[in-house]
XYZ file of C-alpha atoms in Angstrom:
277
model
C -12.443 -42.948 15.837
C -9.910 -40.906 18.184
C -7.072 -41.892 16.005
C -9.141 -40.740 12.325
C -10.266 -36.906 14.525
C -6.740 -37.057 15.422
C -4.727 -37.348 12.359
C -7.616 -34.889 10.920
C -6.514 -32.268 13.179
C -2.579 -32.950 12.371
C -3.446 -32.521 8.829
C -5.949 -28.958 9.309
C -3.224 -28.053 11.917
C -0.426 -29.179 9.193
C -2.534 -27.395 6.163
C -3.140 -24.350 8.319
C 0.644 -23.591 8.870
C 1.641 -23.980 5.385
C -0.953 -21.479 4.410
C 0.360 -18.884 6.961
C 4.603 -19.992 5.595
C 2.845 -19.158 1.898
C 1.196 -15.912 2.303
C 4.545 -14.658 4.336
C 6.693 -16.294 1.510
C 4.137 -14.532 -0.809
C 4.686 -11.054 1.343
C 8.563 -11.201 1.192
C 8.202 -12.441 -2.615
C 6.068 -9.918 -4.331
C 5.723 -9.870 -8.206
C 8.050 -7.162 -9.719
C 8.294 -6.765 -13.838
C 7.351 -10.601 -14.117
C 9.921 -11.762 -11.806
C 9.502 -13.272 -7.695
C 11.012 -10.221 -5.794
C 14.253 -12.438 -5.103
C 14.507 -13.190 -8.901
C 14.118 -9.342 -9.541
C 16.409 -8.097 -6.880
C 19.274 -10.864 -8.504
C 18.520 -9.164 -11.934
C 19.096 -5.849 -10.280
C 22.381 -6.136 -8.837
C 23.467 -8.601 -11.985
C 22.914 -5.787 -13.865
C 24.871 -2.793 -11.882
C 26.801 -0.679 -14.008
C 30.180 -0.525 -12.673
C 32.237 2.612 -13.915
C 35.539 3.369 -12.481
C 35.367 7.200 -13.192
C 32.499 9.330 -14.002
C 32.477 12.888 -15.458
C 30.286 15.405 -17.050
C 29.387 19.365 -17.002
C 27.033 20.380 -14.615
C 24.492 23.168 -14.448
C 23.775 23.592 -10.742
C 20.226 25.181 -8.852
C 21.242 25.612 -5.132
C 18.064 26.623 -3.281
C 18.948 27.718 0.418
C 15.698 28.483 1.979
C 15.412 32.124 0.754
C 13.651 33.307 -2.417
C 16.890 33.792 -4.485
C 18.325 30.596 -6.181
C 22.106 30.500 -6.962
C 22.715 28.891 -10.342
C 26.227 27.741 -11.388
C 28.214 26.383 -13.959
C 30.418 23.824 -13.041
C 32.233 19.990 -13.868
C 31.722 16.813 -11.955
C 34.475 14.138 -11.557
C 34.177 10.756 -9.207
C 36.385 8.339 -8.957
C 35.327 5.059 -8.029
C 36.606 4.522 -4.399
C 38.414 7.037 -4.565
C 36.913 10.797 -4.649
C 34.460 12.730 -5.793
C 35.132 16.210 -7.178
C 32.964 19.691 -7.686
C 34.478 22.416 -9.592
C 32.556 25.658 -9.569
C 33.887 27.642 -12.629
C 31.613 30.045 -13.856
C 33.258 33.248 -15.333
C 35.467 32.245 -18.366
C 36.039 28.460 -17.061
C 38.159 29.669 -13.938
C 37.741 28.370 -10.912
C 36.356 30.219 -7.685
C 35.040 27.260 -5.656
C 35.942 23.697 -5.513
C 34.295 20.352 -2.816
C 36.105 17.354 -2.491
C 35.057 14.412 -0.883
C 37.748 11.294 -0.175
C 37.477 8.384 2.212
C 39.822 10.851 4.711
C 38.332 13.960 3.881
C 35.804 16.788 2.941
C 37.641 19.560 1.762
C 36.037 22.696 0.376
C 38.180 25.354 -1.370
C 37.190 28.861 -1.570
C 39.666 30.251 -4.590
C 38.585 33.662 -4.696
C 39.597 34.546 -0.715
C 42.851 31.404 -0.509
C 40.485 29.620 2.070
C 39.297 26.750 2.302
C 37.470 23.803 5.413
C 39.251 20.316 5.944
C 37.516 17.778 7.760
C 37.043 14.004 8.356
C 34.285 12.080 8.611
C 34.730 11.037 12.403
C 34.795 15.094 12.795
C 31.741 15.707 10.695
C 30.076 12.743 12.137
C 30.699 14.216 15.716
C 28.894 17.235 14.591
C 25.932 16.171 13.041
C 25.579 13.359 15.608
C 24.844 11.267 12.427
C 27.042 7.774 10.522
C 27.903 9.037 6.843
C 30.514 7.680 4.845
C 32.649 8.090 1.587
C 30.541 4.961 0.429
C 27.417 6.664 1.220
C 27.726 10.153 -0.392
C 29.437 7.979 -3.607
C 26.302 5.737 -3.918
C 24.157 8.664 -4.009
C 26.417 10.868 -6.407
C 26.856 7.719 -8.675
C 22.950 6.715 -8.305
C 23.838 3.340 -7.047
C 21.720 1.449 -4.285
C 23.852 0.576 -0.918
C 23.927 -0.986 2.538
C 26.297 1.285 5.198
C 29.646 -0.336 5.722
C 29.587 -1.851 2.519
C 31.570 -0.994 -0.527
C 29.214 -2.846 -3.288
C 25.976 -4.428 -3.040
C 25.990 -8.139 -3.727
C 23.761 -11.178 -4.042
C 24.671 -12.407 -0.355
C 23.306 -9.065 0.776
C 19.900 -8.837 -0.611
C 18.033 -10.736 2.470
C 18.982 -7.460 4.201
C 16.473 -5.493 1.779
C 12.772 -5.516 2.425
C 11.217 -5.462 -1.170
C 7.715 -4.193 -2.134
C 5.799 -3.834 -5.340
C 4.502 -0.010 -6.001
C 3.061 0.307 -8.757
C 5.556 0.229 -11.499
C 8.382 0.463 -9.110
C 9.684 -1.213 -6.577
C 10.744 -0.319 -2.762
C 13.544 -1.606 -1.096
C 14.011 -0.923 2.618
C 17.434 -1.817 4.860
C 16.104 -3.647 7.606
C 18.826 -3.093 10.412
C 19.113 0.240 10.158
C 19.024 2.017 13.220
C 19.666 6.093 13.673
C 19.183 6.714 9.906
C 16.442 4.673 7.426
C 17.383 4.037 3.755
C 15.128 3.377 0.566
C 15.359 2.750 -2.848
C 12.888 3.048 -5.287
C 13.979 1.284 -8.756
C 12.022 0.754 -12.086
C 10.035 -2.930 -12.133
C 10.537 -3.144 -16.003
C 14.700 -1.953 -16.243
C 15.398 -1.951 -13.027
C 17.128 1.404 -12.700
C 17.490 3.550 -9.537
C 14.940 6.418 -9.784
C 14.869 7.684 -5.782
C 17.016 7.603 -2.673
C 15.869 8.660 0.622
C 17.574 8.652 3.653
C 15.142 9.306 7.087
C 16.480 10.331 10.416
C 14.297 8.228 12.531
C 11.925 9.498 14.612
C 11.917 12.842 12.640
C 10.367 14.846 9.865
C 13.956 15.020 8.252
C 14.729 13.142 5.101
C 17.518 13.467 2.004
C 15.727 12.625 -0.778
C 17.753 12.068 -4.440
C 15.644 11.589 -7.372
C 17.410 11.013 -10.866
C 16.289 11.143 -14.331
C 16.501 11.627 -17.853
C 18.761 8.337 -18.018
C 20.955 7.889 -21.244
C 23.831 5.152 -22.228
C 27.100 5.583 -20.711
C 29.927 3.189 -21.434
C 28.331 -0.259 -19.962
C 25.050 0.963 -18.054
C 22.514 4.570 -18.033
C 23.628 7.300 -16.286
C 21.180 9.997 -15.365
C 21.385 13.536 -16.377
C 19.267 15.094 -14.185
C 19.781 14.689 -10.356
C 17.795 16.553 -7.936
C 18.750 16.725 -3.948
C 16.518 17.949 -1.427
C 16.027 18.510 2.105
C 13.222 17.701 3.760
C 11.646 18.510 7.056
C 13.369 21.535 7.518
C 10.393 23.774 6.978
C 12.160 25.911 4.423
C 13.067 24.426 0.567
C 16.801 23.592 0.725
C 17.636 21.977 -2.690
C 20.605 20.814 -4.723
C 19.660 20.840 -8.765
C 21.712 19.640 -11.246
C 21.850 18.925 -14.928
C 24.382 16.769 -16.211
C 26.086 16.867 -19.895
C 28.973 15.826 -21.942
C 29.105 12.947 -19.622
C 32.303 10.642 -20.268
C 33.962 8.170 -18.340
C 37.193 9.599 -18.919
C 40.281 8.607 -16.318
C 42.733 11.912 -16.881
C 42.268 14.026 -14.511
C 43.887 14.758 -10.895
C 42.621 13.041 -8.215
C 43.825 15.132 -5.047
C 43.639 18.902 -4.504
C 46.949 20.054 -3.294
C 46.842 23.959 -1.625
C 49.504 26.313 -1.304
C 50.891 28.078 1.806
C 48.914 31.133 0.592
C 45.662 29.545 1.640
C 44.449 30.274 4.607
C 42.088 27.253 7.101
C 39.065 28.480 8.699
C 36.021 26.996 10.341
C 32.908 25.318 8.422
C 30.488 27.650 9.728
C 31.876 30.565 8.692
C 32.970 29.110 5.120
C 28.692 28.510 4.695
C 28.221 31.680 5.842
C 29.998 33.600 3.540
C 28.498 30.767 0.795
C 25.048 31.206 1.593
C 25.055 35.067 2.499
C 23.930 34.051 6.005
């Protein structure tokens, strides 16, 4: 009789743990567009569009806190790897204002006064007291879903993602982030990349990138609309921009080279003069 209440209670005990493995199996595995979340998140990065150069004409929105919005025309160029490139040309196509971000640098040109701000990462990082990358600022320019320190996400990466069904999206979460929090929301049917946010932990500041109005370009859907915003700050600070002509064409100069005529000068007072501040 001891031995039969034993064995009972090894198989409740046994039953009772693989109840508790399933529902956190069924926790990390949540249904997404008729797939297990691993399934889904496979399909995902399986399906990444990979273009080696982006470009397009750009109608920009820059919203600075104030009441007065600066709109712009001007033409968008990445690189894959390599740099990404912001040509403000609004009278008559000539340029007055050019950012470009490379692995070694952010430089932003200021045509009309020959000046122009040069600084790395390490520098900017030092400043800010925050981690951003090349790989970073690409992801979010290309709408592409990423891990810090990593180039591409892969398949041997995705137990680093906390996934969650939302509706008809679905969340995924880096788990070892530290200073800064990342999350991606993606479509559960086509799996594309609709919002980014990156969270300052412990604070009410975020950078949120939502994209939309996706249409075909070369291998995958690119979006024309991308919308960057600020948040926490208590005043709107916001980055619009509508994409067209999009191509993936490769001809174009991939380095800014400057003159002797222009003239270095701090980042403050570059924004300053920018942003009438």
């Amino acid at each position: 009789m001891k031995r039969l209440v034993h064995w009972l209670y090894v198989i409740c005990l046994v039953g009772i743990l693989s109840a508790c493995s399933t529902s956190r199996h069924t926790e990390r595995s949540p249904m997404i567009g008729g797939l297990k979340g691993e399934e889904y998140q496979e399909k995902v990065v399986a399906n990444f569009p990979h273009w080696n150069c982006v470009t397009g004409k750009v109608a920009l929105n820059l919203q600075t806190g104030s009441s007065k919005n600066t709109k712009l025309s001007a033409t968008l160029r990445m690189k894959k790897g390599e740099v990404i490139q912001l040509s403000v040309a609004p009278l008559l196509g000539i340029e007055v204002a050019r950012l470009e971000i490379s692995p070694e640098r952010i430089l932003a040109v200021d045509r009309l006064h020959k000046q122009y701000v040069e600084l790395s990462f390490v520098e900017l990082n030092r400043m800010t007291n925050l981690d951003l990358s090349f790989n970073v600022l690409q992801s979010l320019f290309l709408n592409e879903i990423f891990l810090p320190g990593k180039e591409q996400v892969e398949v041997a990466d995705l137990p680093r993602f906390r996934m969650t069904a939302e509706g008809t999206r679905a969340l995924w979460e880096v788990k070892d982030s530290k200073r800064l929090a990342y999350r991606f929301w993606t479509t559960a049917d086509k799996g594309w990349l609709e919002t980014t946010s990156v969270f300052l932990q412990g604070t009410a500041y975020a950078l949120k990138w939502t994209y939309g109005d996706f249409s075909k370009l070369g291998s995958g859907y690119f979006p024309q609309h991308i919308l960057a915003e600020l948040q926490g700050a208590g005043k709107g600070y916001s980055l619009d921009m509508r994409l067209s002509r999009m191509s993936v064409n490769e001809d174009w100069e991939t380095r800014t080279e400057l003159s002797s005529k222009y003239k270095k000068m701090e980042l403050a007072t570059l924004l300053k003069m920018w942003l009438g501040k």
